[in-house]
């Protein structure tokens, strides 16, 4: 089987809009949470979120940097975030010099959990108030989930696989895993892969709040709201942004002299077959997803140094995931660190698995693992596991595992290791 | 330049993200200003909103330059 390595990274998150800034803020223990500013959330049960900051902010996002004015006007925020993060990965991997023949074998696998919800909401109001002749001609292709991939391939002239994943909150991890398999199976040599989300709109917040998924007890203390494994956790904090990696066949990367961050060794996928929103009560799907990724990786359990957990800060999910990790790793759990970076950037939904895989890759690069913020009083059952409370921790990191689970009972796990 | 021309020009700059000096009266939306057919649909909608005119599809199809837009609007606005 052809080997697959990571040769480029791109991030747009509530803690910054390029990789080094995000990583520095994350390691420093900063939180991207705050009051919702996109709309008046006064009457909402949840009034907080982790928003991508405006261009004039210290670590804000300037869409004009990589996205044409016309495209910005026509598409939803998740596509803008995705184009920018893909552009960062493209530049980081040094793909500008690819030949035409290489571009035929360079593709995209970029997804989103929800897609263009803000635009659907706004345009439905236009339809209702002004009628069908006022609906934008760009409405459909400005909201479709596969249009990050579509826009990126047009912008950068990539003509390989044109793929998009939609598996709720495991989208980013599935997108990377699927792309890695396309390269391993010789469908492509290079894939820009990951996920994006931009669903911070009235309908998005109201919908998740009505599903009882969001934190509502910390509206006056937003930076304390996302608290995975803590006794006072009461739901997730919605984030937004994108994470994209450049995956490449190992020999192809070596021949180009590309910088290699890590190797994608294992990919696991499973379904809970239990409930649309609640995780399986025994963490069965999570366990099988991790088990498959480990088996495919060829590593032993003791090789894993860091797990970037799904850990959303919901009452049910965090402990079930930890239980599944405990059952799979047994005594080897004592040697690893496991944290949830959703404590700092919130839940990026379809972007989460990709952004968090990038954090795992950077942990390998810098030999430091990011913290779980707000873990003041761990729930019962968290003993004997290093959940990296409050502050980042320097330690040896050679191999990492990333977990992502989503509505619909979908699970994905990725194993990566230093080359 | 007439008042209509100024307002048309402003809308074109805003929608297409082109430099104002490129939006001459002879400029073709597609050939000179980088628009595609859907951009023209959007521009026509914006002209309708701005000037309170209705531009039916058969008339919209004949609008290919900035001057075409200005002339139609001047001839039809209330």
Tab-separated table of C-alpha atoms in Angstrom:
chain	number	residue	atom	x	y	z
A	1	UNK	CA	0.000	0.000	0.000
A	2	UNK	CA	1.273	3.512	-0.846
A	3	UNK	CA	2.236	5.573	2.203
A	4	UNK	CA	0.461	8.884	2.891
A	5	UNK	CA	2.074	11.854	4.612
A	6	UNK	CA	0.998	15.366	5.611
A	7	UNK	CA	2.887	18.122	3.771
A	8	UNK	CA	0.790	21.244	4.430
A	9	UNK	CA	-1.540	22.741	7.046
A	10	UNK	CA	-4.189	25.468	7.084
A	11	UNK	CA	-6.393	26.798	9.893
A	12	UNK	CA	-9.115	29.386	10.375
A	13	UNK	CA	-10.375	29.264	13.962
A	14	UNK	CA	-11.705	31.424	16.807
A	15	UNK	CA	-8.102	31.642	18.079
A	16	UNK	CA	-6.588	32.882	14.835
A	17	UNK	CA	-6.555	32.617	11.076
A	18	UNK	CA	-3.195	31.037	10.393
A	19	UNK	CA	-1.524	27.967	11.860
A	20	UNK	CA	1.213	29.442	14.046
A	21	UNK	CA	-1.039	32.070	15.639
A	22	UNK	CA	-3.739	29.528	16.468
A	23	UNK	CA	-1.214	27.093	17.921
A	24	UNK	CA	0.509	29.785	20.019
A	25	UNK	CA	-2.828	30.936	21.462
A	26	UNK	CA	-3.955	27.361	22.093
A	27	UNK	CA	-0.755	26.408	23.919
A	28	UNK	CA	-0.991	29.644	25.935
A	29	UNK	CA	-4.375	28.489	27.228
A	30	UNK	CA	-6.445	31.227	25.581
A	31	UNK	CA	-10.159	30.789	24.961
A	32	UNK	CA	-11.926	31.847	21.769
A	33	UNK	CA	-15.328	32.059	23.465
A	34	UNK	CA	-17.382	35.203	23.921
A	35	UNK	CA	-20.853	36.693	23.622
A	36	UNK	CA	-22.476	36.167	20.231
A	37	UNK	CA	-21.949	39.290	18.108
A	38	UNK	CA	-23.285	38.086	14.733
A	39	UNK	CA	-26.884	38.682	15.697
A	40	UNK	CA	-28.878	39.832	18.701
A	41	UNK	CA	-29.046	36.687	20.846
A	42	UNK	CA	-30.798	38.327	23.811
A	43	UNK	CA	-33.789	36.014	23.645
A	44	UNK	CA	-31.795	32.826	23.087
A	45	UNK	CA	-31.158	30.140	25.702
A	46	UNK	CA	-27.531	30.106	24.559
A	47	UNK	CA	-25.944	33.540	23.979
A	48	UNK	CA	-22.303	32.532	23.605
A	49	UNK	CA	-20.118	31.067	20.903
A	50	UNK	CA	-16.544	30.804	19.664
A	51	UNK	CA	-16.672	33.184	16.698
A	52	UNK	CA	-13.935	33.653	14.126
A	53	UNK	CA	-12.755	37.192	14.905
A	54	UNK	CA	-13.097	40.126	12.458
A	55	UNK	CA	-10.117	41.330	10.422
A	56	UNK	CA	-9.276	44.223	12.755
A	57	UNK	CA	-8.945	41.900	15.777
A	58	UNK	CA	-5.484	40.944	17.103
A	59	UNK	CA	-5.925	37.450	15.650
A	60	UNK	CA	-8.814	38.083	13.289
A	61	UNK	CA	-9.595	36.664	9.857
A	62	UNK	CA	-9.296	38.773	6.716
A	63	UNK	CA	-11.331	37.058	3.973
A	64	UNK	CA	-9.809	39.357	1.327
A	65	UNK	CA	-6.437	37.653	1.745
A	66	UNK	CA	-7.318	34.575	-0.318
A	67	UNK	CA	-10.945	34.864	-1.429
A	68	UNK	CA	-12.022	37.051	-4.370
A	69	UNK	CA	-14.425	39.871	-3.622
A	70	UNK	CA	-17.071	38.388	-5.912
A	71	UNK	CA	-16.834	34.935	-4.339
A	72	UNK	CA	-17.083	36.420	-0.845
A	73	UNK	CA	-20.376	38.057	-1.823
A	74	UNK	CA	-21.803	34.894	-3.318
A	75	UNK	CA	-21.009	32.161	-0.814
A	76	UNK	CA	-21.663	31.304	2.817
A	77	UNK	CA	-19.005	31.819	5.510
A	78	UNK	CA	-18.118	28.103	5.704
A	79	UNK	CA	-16.949	28.217	2.072
A	80	UNK	CA	-14.897	31.369	2.667
A	81	UNK	CA	-13.192	29.758	5.678
A	82	UNK	CA	-12.607	26.580	3.675
A	83	UNK	CA	-11.081	28.338	0.655
A	84	UNK	CA	-8.708	30.267	2.913
A	85	UNK	CA	-7.599	27.247	4.965
A	86	UNK	CA	-7.111	25.214	1.777
A	87	UNK	CA	-5.066	28.078	0.350
A	88	UNK	CA	-2.866	28.078	3.448
A	89	UNK	CA	-2.268	24.322	3.112
A	90	UNK	CA	-1.588	24.742	-0.623
A	91	UNK	CA	0.986	27.456	0.061
A	92	UNK	CA	2.520	25.618	3.025
A	93	UNK	CA	2.988	22.486	0.896
A	94	UNK	CA	4.489	24.531	-1.944
A	95	UNK	CA	2.044	23.323	-4.591
A	96	UNK	CA	2.270	26.403	-6.820
A	97	UNK	CA	4.945	24.736	-8.948
A	98	UNK	CA	2.968	21.573	-9.780
A	99	UNK	CA	2.991	20.583	-13.456
A	100	UNK	CA	-0.243	20.073	-15.357
A	101	UNK	CA	0.236	16.298	-15.143
A	102	UNK	CA	0.609	16.548	-11.370
A	103	UNK	CA	-2.537	18.686	-11.155
A	104	UNK	CA	-4.549	15.901	-12.785
A	105	UNK	CA	-3.560	13.773	-9.787
A	106	UNK	CA	-4.200	16.428	-7.135
A	107	UNK	CA	-7.703	16.588	-5.664
A	108	UNK	CA	-9.836	17.777	-2.783
A	109	UNK	CA	-11.853	16.029	-0.081
A	110	UNK	CA	-13.341	18.858	1.962
A	111	UNK	CA	-16.653	18.690	3.763
A	112	UNK	CA	-18.939	20.438	6.179
A	113	UNK	CA	-21.444	19.221	8.713
A	114	UNK	CA	-24.279	21.608	7.944
A	115	UNK	CA	-23.236	23.783	5.022
A	116	UNK	CA	-24.744	27.163	4.258
A	117	UNK	CA	-27.295	27.520	7.005
A	118	UNK	CA	-26.919	31.317	7.450
A	119	UNK	CA	-27.516	31.861	3.734
A	120	UNK	CA	-30.464	29.476	3.646
A	121	UNK	CA	-31.990	31.327	6.570
A	122	UNK	CA	-31.451	34.771	5.041
A	123	UNK	CA	-32.634	33.826	1.567
A	124	UNK	CA	-35.783	32.142	2.883
A	125	UNK	CA	-36.666	35.497	4.462
A	126	UNK	CA	-36.037	37.236	1.101
A	127	UNK	CA	-38.304	34.681	-0.593
A	128	UNK	CA	-41.007	35.191	2.012
A	129	UNK	CA	-40.869	38.987	1.996
A	130	UNK	CA	-40.000	39.826	-1.627
A	131	UNK	CA	-40.925	36.762	-3.678
A	132	UNK	CA	-39.088	34.297	-5.910
A	133	UNK	CA	-37.659	36.875	-8.333
A	134	UNK	CA	-35.493	38.333	-5.561
A	135	UNK	CA	-33.764	35.047	-4.650
A	136	UNK	CA	-30.074	35.255	-5.547
A	137	UNK	CA	-28.954	33.352	-8.645
A	138	UNK	CA	-25.958	32.297	-6.539
A	139	UNK	CA	-28.141	30.934	-3.755
A	140	UNK	CA	-27.724	27.210	-4.460
A	141	UNK	CA	-24.044	26.941	-5.337
A	142	UNK	CA	-23.160	29.413	-2.595
A	143	UNK	CA	-24.582	27.075	0.053
A	144	UNK	CA	-23.762	23.531	-1.179
A	145	UNK	CA	-21.346	21.560	0.977
A	146	UNK	CA	-19.188	20.329	-1.924
A	147	UNK	CA	-18.546	23.908	-3.052
A	148	UNK	CA	-15.446	24.361	-0.902
A	149	UNK	CA	-13.909	21.581	-2.949
A	150	UNK	CA	-15.403	23.071	-6.133
A	151	UNK	CA	-14.111	26.596	-5.455
A	152	UNK	CA	-10.664	25.402	-4.362
A	153	UNK	CA	-10.195	23.220	-7.435
A	154	UNK	CA	-11.133	26.101	-9.732
A	155	UNK	CA	-8.927	28.597	-7.881
A	156	UNK	CA	-5.845	26.374	-7.800
A	157	UNK	CA	-6.342	24.298	-10.963
A	158	UNK	CA	-6.569	20.931	-9.211
A	159	UNK	CA	-8.237	18.324	-11.425
A	160	UNK	CA	-8.043	15.108	-9.384
A	161	UNK	CA	-10.816	13.643	-7.180
A	162	UNK	CA	-13.493	16.257	-6.390
A	163	UNK	CA	-15.012	14.870	-3.199
A	164	UNK	CA	-16.924	16.196	-0.178
A	165	UNK	CA	-17.852	14.486	3.060
A	166	UNK	CA	-20.985	15.115	5.136
A	167	UNK	CA	-20.949	13.229	8.419
A	168	UNK	CA	-21.944	15.899	10.943
A	169	UNK	CA	-19.232	16.400	13.561
A	170	UNK	CA	-16.970	13.648	12.250
A	171	UNK	CA	-16.814	15.224	8.755
A	172	UNK	CA	-13.272	16.598	9.073
A	173	UNK	CA	-11.807	13.289	10.225
A	174	UNK	CA	-13.697	11.267	7.606
A	175	UNK	CA	-12.596	13.704	4.890
A	176	UNK	CA	-8.928	13.221	5.817
A	177	UNK	CA	-9.329	9.447	6.157
A	178	UNK	CA	-11.132	9.110	2.815
A	179	UNK	CA	-8.520	11.269	1.080
A	180	UNK	CA	-5.689	9.230	2.585
A	181	UNK	CA	-7.299	6.090	1.187
A	182	UNK	CA	-7.641	7.670	-2.269
A	183	UNK	CA	-3.906	8.322	-2.240
A	184	UNK	CA	-3.119	4.863	-0.852
A	185	UNK	CA	-5.303	3.301	-3.558
A	186	UNK	CA	-3.522	5.307	-6.293
A	187	UNK	CA	-6.507	7.514	-7.222
A	188	UNK	CA	-4.420	10.632	-6.540
A	189	UNK	CA	-0.964	11.719	-5.377
A	190	UNK	CA	-2.033	14.864	-3.528
A	191	UNK	CA	-5.288	15.709	-1.715
A	192	UNK	CA	-6.304	18.851	0.136
A	193	UNK	CA	-8.529	17.386	2.851
A	194	UNK	CA	-10.507	18.581	5.838
A	195	UNK	CA	-13.660	20.363	6.867
A	196	UNK	CA	-15.241	23.720	7.563
A	197	UNK	CA	-18.255	25.092	9.365
A	198	UNK	CA	-19.985	28.451	9.612
A	199	UNK	CA	-23.399	27.912	11.162
A	200	UNK	CA	-23.391	30.754	13.689
A	201	UNK	CA	-26.765	32.176	12.766
A	202	UNK	CA	-30.101	32.425	14.587
A	203	UNK	CA	-31.382	29.135	13.166
A	204	UNK	CA	-28.139	27.311	14.000
A	205	UNK	CA	-28.017	28.437	17.620
A	206	UNK	CA	-31.761	27.972	18.133
A	207	UNK	CA	-31.714	24.516	16.548
A	208	UNK	CA	-28.812	23.137	18.562
A	209	UNK	CA	-30.175	24.733	21.734
A	210	UNK	CA	-33.561	23.093	21.154
A	211	UNK	CA	-31.750	19.773	20.712
A	212	UNK	CA	-30.371	20.473	24.197
A	213	UNK	CA	-26.823	20.231	22.891
A	214	UNK	CA	-25.505	23.714	23.811
A	215	UNK	CA	-24.192	25.084	27.102
A	216	UNK	CA	-26.702	27.491	28.664
A	217	UNK	CA	-25.374	27.890	32.228
A	218	UNK	CA	-22.412	30.128	31.400
A	219	UNK	CA	-23.929	32.935	29.332
A	220	UNK	CA	-22.238	35.503	31.579
A	221	UNK	CA	-18.891	33.679	31.704
A	222	UNK	CA	-18.391	32.428	28.141
A	223	UNK	CA	-14.739	31.391	28.532
A	224	UNK	CA	-15.764	28.964	31.296
A	225	UNK	CA	-18.567	27.279	29.329
A	226	UNK	CA	-16.656	24.637	27.368
A	227	UNK	CA	-15.363	22.317	30.102
A	228	UNK	CA	-14.937	18.727	28.894
A	229	UNK	CA	-14.987	16.069	31.657
A	230	UNK	CA	-15.731	18.708	34.308
A	231	UNK	CA	-18.608	18.051	36.699
A	232	UNK	CA	-20.306	21.359	35.788
A	233	UNK	CA	-20.295	20.855	32.021
A	234	UNK	CA	-23.706	21.336	30.427
A	235	UNK	CA	-23.276	21.252	26.657
A	236	UNK	CA	-20.990	22.387	23.878
A	237	UNK	CA	-20.109	25.892	22.724
A	238	UNK	CA	-20.568	26.398	18.998
A	239	UNK	CA	-17.433	27.290	17.075
A	240	UNK	CA	-16.715	28.019	13.418
A	241	UNK	CA	-13.801	27.942	11.010
A	242	UNK	CA	-11.888	25.392	8.974
A	243	UNK	CA	-8.970	22.996	9.037
A	244	UNK	CA	-7.355	21.633	5.864
A	245	UNK	CA	-4.299	19.436	5.440
A	246	UNK	CA	-2.331	18.657	2.330
A	247	UNK	CA	-1.947	14.866	2.097
A	248	UNK	CA	0.596	13.419	-0.279
A	249	UNK	CA	2.005	10.087	-1.341
A	250	UNK	CA	5.301	9.629	0.495
A	251	UNK	CA	7.618	9.125	-2.514
A	252	UNK	CA	5.940	12.017	-4.349
A	253	UNK	CA	6.552	14.281	-1.353
A	254	UNK	CA	10.176	13.154	-1.042
A	255	UNK	CA	10.806	13.692	-4.763
A	256	UNK	CA	9.495	17.284	-4.459
A	257	UNK	CA	11.604	17.885	-1.386
A	258	UNK	CA	8.432	18.731	0.539
A	259	UNK	CA	8.430	19.278	4.283
A	260	UNK	CA	6.792	16.245	5.951
A	261	UNK	CA	4.857	16.789	9.185
A	262	UNK	CA	3.586	13.278	9.885
A	263	UNK	CA	2.342	10.062	8.323
A	264	UNK	CA	-1.315	9.013	8.287
A	265	UNK	CA	-1.117	5.419	9.500
A	266	UNK	CA	-4.622	4.427	10.550
A	267	UNK	CA	-8.232	5.321	9.801
A	268	UNK	CA	-11.228	3.786	11.532
A	269	UNK	CA	-14.942	4.262	10.880
A	270	UNK	CA	-18.032	2.886	12.569
A	271	UNK	CA	-21.720	3.455	13.261
A	272	UNK	CA	-23.558	3.345	16.585
A	273	UNK	CA	-26.906	2.112	15.184
A	274	UNK	CA	-28.463	3.446	18.361
A	275	UNK	CA	-29.845	7.026	18.402
A	276	UNK	CA	-29.807	10.134	16.193
A	277	UNK	CA	-28.189	12.430	18.750
A	278	UNK	CA	-27.258	10.398	21.861
A	279	UNK	CA	-24.067	8.328	21.846
A	280	UNK	CA	-24.252	4.583	22.369
A	281	UNK	CA	-24.497	3.985	26.161
A	282	UNK	CA	-21.467	1.694	26.150
A	283	UNK	CA	-19.440	3.797	23.717
A	284	UNK	CA	-19.532	0.860	21.317
A	285	UNK	CA	-19.104	2.878	18.117
A	286	UNK	CA	-16.305	4.991	19.574
A	287	UNK	CA	-14.468	1.869	20.711
A	288	UNK	CA	-14.759	0.124	17.338
A	289	UNK	CA	-13.689	3.243	15.439
A	290	UNK	CA	-10.530	3.608	17.531
A	291	UNK	CA	-9.873	-0.131	17.427
A	292	UNK	CA	-10.018	-0.163	13.621
A	293	UNK	CA	-7.722	2.862	13.313
A	294	UNK	CA	-5.197	1.264	15.678
A	295	UNK	CA	-5.347	-2.089	13.884
A	296	UNK	CA	-4.802	-0.464	10.475
A	297	UNK	CA	-1.936	1.640	11.816
A	298	UNK	CA	0.150	-1.384	12.773
A	299	UNK	CA	1.142	0.416	15.975
A	300	UNK	CA	0.736	-1.047	19.420
A	301	UNK	CA	-1.480	0.717	21.937
A	302	UNK	CA	1.545	1.729	23.980
A	303	UNK	CA	2.823	3.752	21.001
A	304	UNK	CA	0.064	6.367	21.301
A	305	UNK	CA	1.298	9.409	23.218
A	306	UNK	CA	-1.579	11.821	22.731
A	307	UNK	CA	-5.295	11.554	22.045
A	308	UNK	CA	-7.120	14.646	20.856
A	309	UNK	CA	-10.538	13.633	22.133
A	310	UNK	CA	-13.928	14.392	20.634
A	311	UNK	CA	-14.754	15.674	24.173
A	312	UNK	CA	-17.476	18.198	23.394
A	313	UNK	CA	-18.365	19.117	26.985
A	314	UNK	CA	-21.779	17.466	26.820
A	315	UNK	CA	-22.937	15.566	29.918
A	316	UNK	CA	-23.227	12.155	28.204
A	317	UNK	CA	-20.500	12.051	25.575
A	318	UNK	CA	-17.300	12.897	27.439
A	319	UNK	CA	-17.415	10.034	29.909
A	320	UNK	CA	-18.545	7.480	27.319
A	321	UNK	CA	-15.565	8.378	25.143
A	322	UNK	CA	-13.195	8.147	28.089
A	323	UNK	CA	-14.706	4.766	29.009
A	324	UNK	CA	-14.127	3.488	25.465
A	325	UNK	CA	-10.518	4.727	25.535
A	326	UNK	CA	-10.038	3.028	28.898
A	327	UNK	CA	-11.390	-0.298	27.637
A	328	UNK	CA	-9.308	-0.223	24.461
A	329	UNK	CA	-6.026	0.948	25.974
A	330	UNK	CA	-6.218	-0.925	29.298
A	331	UNK	CA	-3.078	-0.372	31.348
A	332	UNK	CA	-1.489	1.605	28.483
A	333	UNK	CA	-3.787	4.528	29.250
A	334	UNK	CA	-1.354	5.500	32.010
A	335	UNK	CA	1.298	6.434	29.443
A	336	UNK	CA	-0.734	8.783	27.268
A	337	UNK	CA	-2.125	12.293	27.528
A	338	UNK	CA	-5.643	13.071	26.328
A	339	UNK	CA	-7.128	16.551	25.997
A	340	UNK	CA	-10.069	18.277	24.390
A	341	UNK	CA	-9.169	21.452	22.513
A	342	UNK	CA	-12.894	22.168	22.180
A	343	UNK	CA	-12.411	23.693	25.628
A	344	UNK	CA	-10.580	26.549	23.858
A	345	UNK	CA	-12.028	26.879	20.356
A	346	UNK	CA	-15.500	25.412	20.878
A	347	UNK	CA	-17.029	22.784	18.643
A	348	UNK	CA	-16.280	23.402	14.971
A	349	UNK	CA	-18.754	20.640	13.980
A	350	UNK	CA	-17.752	19.597	10.445
A	351	UNK	CA	-14.403	21.343	10.849
A	352	UNK	CA	-13.573	19.791	14.221
A	353	UNK	CA	-11.922	16.537	13.149
A	354	UNK	CA	-9.577	18.293	10.733
A	355	UNK	CA	-8.658	21.199	13.019
A	356	UNK	CA	-8.020	18.798	15.888
A	357	UNK	CA	-5.932	16.456	13.714
A	358	UNK	CA	-3.769	19.470	12.897
A	359	UNK	CA	-3.359	20.112	16.633
A	360	UNK	CA	-2.188	16.493	16.988
A	361	UNK	CA	0.295	16.984	14.146
A	362	UNK	CA	1.638	20.161	15.793
A	363	UNK	CA	1.952	18.287	19.109
A	364	UNK	CA	4.225	15.851	17.266
A	365	UNK	CA	6.206	18.721	15.744
A	366	UNK	CA	6.698	20.701	18.959
A	367	UNK	CA	6.598	17.920	21.596
A	368	UNK	CA	3.892	19.642	23.600
A	369	UNK	CA	0.212	18.793	24.089
A	370	UNK	CA	-2.511	21.454	24.344
A	371	UNK	CA	-4.585	21.699	27.521
A	372	UNK	CA	-8.182	20.973	28.479
A	373	UNK	CA	-9.367	24.323	29.821
A	374	UNK	CA	-11.817	24.635	32.728
A	375	UNK	CA	-11.267	21.103	34.010
A	376	UNK	CA	-11.653	22.197	37.632
A	377	UNK	CA	-13.453	19.174	39.056
A	378	UNK	CA	-13.158	16.067	36.906
A	379	UNK	CA	-16.186	13.785	36.851
A	380	UNK	CA	-16.046	10.490	38.662
A	381	UNK	CA	-14.344	7.957	36.472
A	382	UNK	CA	-11.598	10.280	35.220
A	383	UNK	CA	-8.959	8.932	37.633
A	384	UNK	CA	-5.712	7.628	36.295
A	385	UNK	CA	-5.894	9.515	32.980
A	386	UNK	CA	-3.825	12.601	32.158
A	387	UNK	CA	-6.479	14.954	30.779
A	388	UNK	CA	-3.978	17.859	30.665
A	389	UNK	CA	-6.022	20.241	32.830
A	390	UNK	CA	-5.592	24.019	32.396
A	391	UNK	CA	-2.031	24.198	31.034
A	392	UNK	CA	-0.192	22.719	28.051
A	393	UNK	CA	2.286	19.980	28.828
A	394	UNK	CA	5.687	19.323	27.320
A	395	UNK	CA	6.179	15.625	26.713
A	396	UNK	CA	7.411	13.154	24.131
A	397	UNK	CA	4.835	12.883	21.309
A	398	UNK	CA	5.546	10.489	18.485
A	399	UNK	CA	2.093	9.104	17.656
A	400	UNK	CA	-1.371	10.599	18.090
A	401	UNK	CA	-4.981	9.523	17.777
A	402	UNK	CA	-7.864	11.832	16.927
A	403	UNK	CA	-11.506	10.997	17.616
A	404	UNK	CA	-14.582	12.581	16.044
A	405	UNK	CA	-18.171	11.485	16.546
A	406	UNK	CA	-21.349	12.911	15.065
A	407	UNK	CA	-25.141	13.041	15.054
A	408	UNK	CA	-26.518	10.022	13.265
A	409	UNK	CA	-24.204	7.744	15.238
A	410	UNK	CA	-21.173	8.290	12.998
A	411	UNK	CA	-17.617	7.807	14.298
A	412	UNK	CA	-14.147	8.353	12.826
A	413	UNK	CA	-10.650	7.958	14.248
A	414	UNK	CA	-7.263	8.807	12.742
A	415	UNK	CA	-3.799	7.666	13.812
A	416	UNK	CA	-0.750	9.672	12.737
A	417	UNK	CA	2.910	9.398	13.596
A	418	UNK	CA	6.152	11.279	13.079
A	419	UNK	CA	8.046	10.045	9.999
B	1	UNK	CA	-22.057	61.309	-16.268
B	2	UNK	CA	-25.748	61.174	-15.395
B	3	UNK	CA	-27.064	60.329	-11.953
B	4	UNK	CA	-28.288	56.968	-13.278
B	5	UNK	CA	-24.835	56.204	-14.609
B	6	UNK	CA	-23.233	56.942	-11.240
B	7	UNK	CA	-25.604	54.644	-9.407
B	8	UNK	CA	-25.259	51.851	-11.989
B	9	UNK	CA	-21.504	52.126	-11.789
B	10	UNK	CA	-21.555	51.886	-7.999
B	11	UNK	CA	-23.644	48.703	-8.121
B	12	UNK	CA	-21.345	47.123	-10.702
B	13	UNK	CA	-18.239	47.899	-8.627
B	14	UNK	CA	-19.834	46.498	-5.505
B	15	UNK	CA	-21.112	43.293	-7.132
B	16	UNK	CA	-18.213	42.429	-9.393
B	17	UNK	CA	-15.372	43.740	-7.239
B	18	UNK	CA	-13.780	45.590	-10.178
B	19	UNK	CA	-11.969	48.927	-10.096
B	20	UNK	CA	-14.251	51.901	-10.713
B	21	UNK	CA	-12.227	53.240	-13.657
B	22	UNK	CA	-12.801	50.001	-15.579
B	23	UNK	CA	-16.553	50.522	-15.486
B	24	UNK	CA	-16.809	52.737	-18.568
B	25	UNK	CA	-20.094	53.021	-20.476
B	26	UNK	CA	-18.747	50.852	-23.276
B	27	UNK	CA	-17.540	48.112	-20.945
B	28	UNK	CA	-19.100	44.703	-21.555
B	29	UNK	CA	-20.083	42.933	-18.345
B	30	UNK	CA	-18.800	39.572	-19.588
B	31	UNK	CA	-15.877	40.531	-21.850
B	32	UNK	CA	-14.440	43.439	-19.868
B	33	UNK	CA	-15.643	43.106	-16.281
B	34	UNK	CA	-15.307	39.360	-15.658
B	35	UNK	CA	-19.000	38.666	-15.092
B	36	UNK	CA	-20.718	35.406	-15.964
B	37	UNK	CA	-24.357	34.963	-16.933
B	38	UNK	CA	-25.452	34.483	-13.314
B	39	UNK	CA	-23.658	37.656	-12.264
B	40	UNK	CA	-25.758	39.522	-14.846
B	41	UNK	CA	-28.947	38.042	-13.367
B	42	UNK	CA	-27.793	39.347	-9.994
B	43	UNK	CA	-26.901	42.770	-11.399
B	44	UNK	CA	-30.297	43.076	-13.067
B	45	UNK	CA	-31.951	42.272	-9.730
B	46	UNK	CA	-29.855	44.960	-8.059
B	47	UNK	CA	-30.815	47.521	-10.752
B	48	UNK	CA	-34.488	46.646	-10.272
B	49	UNK	CA	-34.203	47.217	-6.519
B	50	UNK	CA	-32.179	50.422	-6.843
B	51	UNK	CA	-34.329	52.115	-9.485
B	52	UNK	CA	-37.728	50.573	-8.823
B	53	UNK	CA	-37.992	49.347	-12.407
B	54	UNK	CA	-38.952	45.927	-13.654
B	55	UNK	CA	-36.548	44.433	-16.181
B	56	UNK	CA	-38.238	41.417	-17.792
B	57	UNK	CA	-36.061	38.466	-18.873
B	58	UNK	CA	-36.220	39.314	-22.597
B	59	UNK	CA	-35.012	42.856	-21.886
B	60	UNK	CA	-32.363	41.623	-19.442
B	61	UNK	CA	-30.941	39.340	-22.120
B	62	UNK	CA	-30.200	42.406	-24.278
B	63	UNK	CA	-28.205	44.150	-21.553
B	64	UNK	CA	-24.575	43.378	-22.243
B	65	UNK	CA	-22.775	46.688	-21.610
B	66	UNK	CA	-22.955	49.325	-18.884
B	67	UNK	CA	-24.514	51.696	-21.419
B	68	UNK	CA	-27.254	49.148	-22.232
B	69	UNK	CA	-28.189	49.086	-18.544
B	70	UNK	CA	-28.204	52.872	-18.143
B	71	UNK	CA	-30.292	53.383	-21.319
B	72	UNK	CA	-32.883	50.790	-20.303
B	73	UNK	CA	-33.227	52.251	-16.834
B	74	UNK	CA	-33.489	55.848	-18.060
B	75	UNK	CA	-36.160	54.829	-20.568
B	76	UNK	CA	-38.227	52.832	-18.084
B	77	UNK	CA	-37.912	54.278	-14.612
B	78	UNK	CA	-40.956	56.009	-13.232
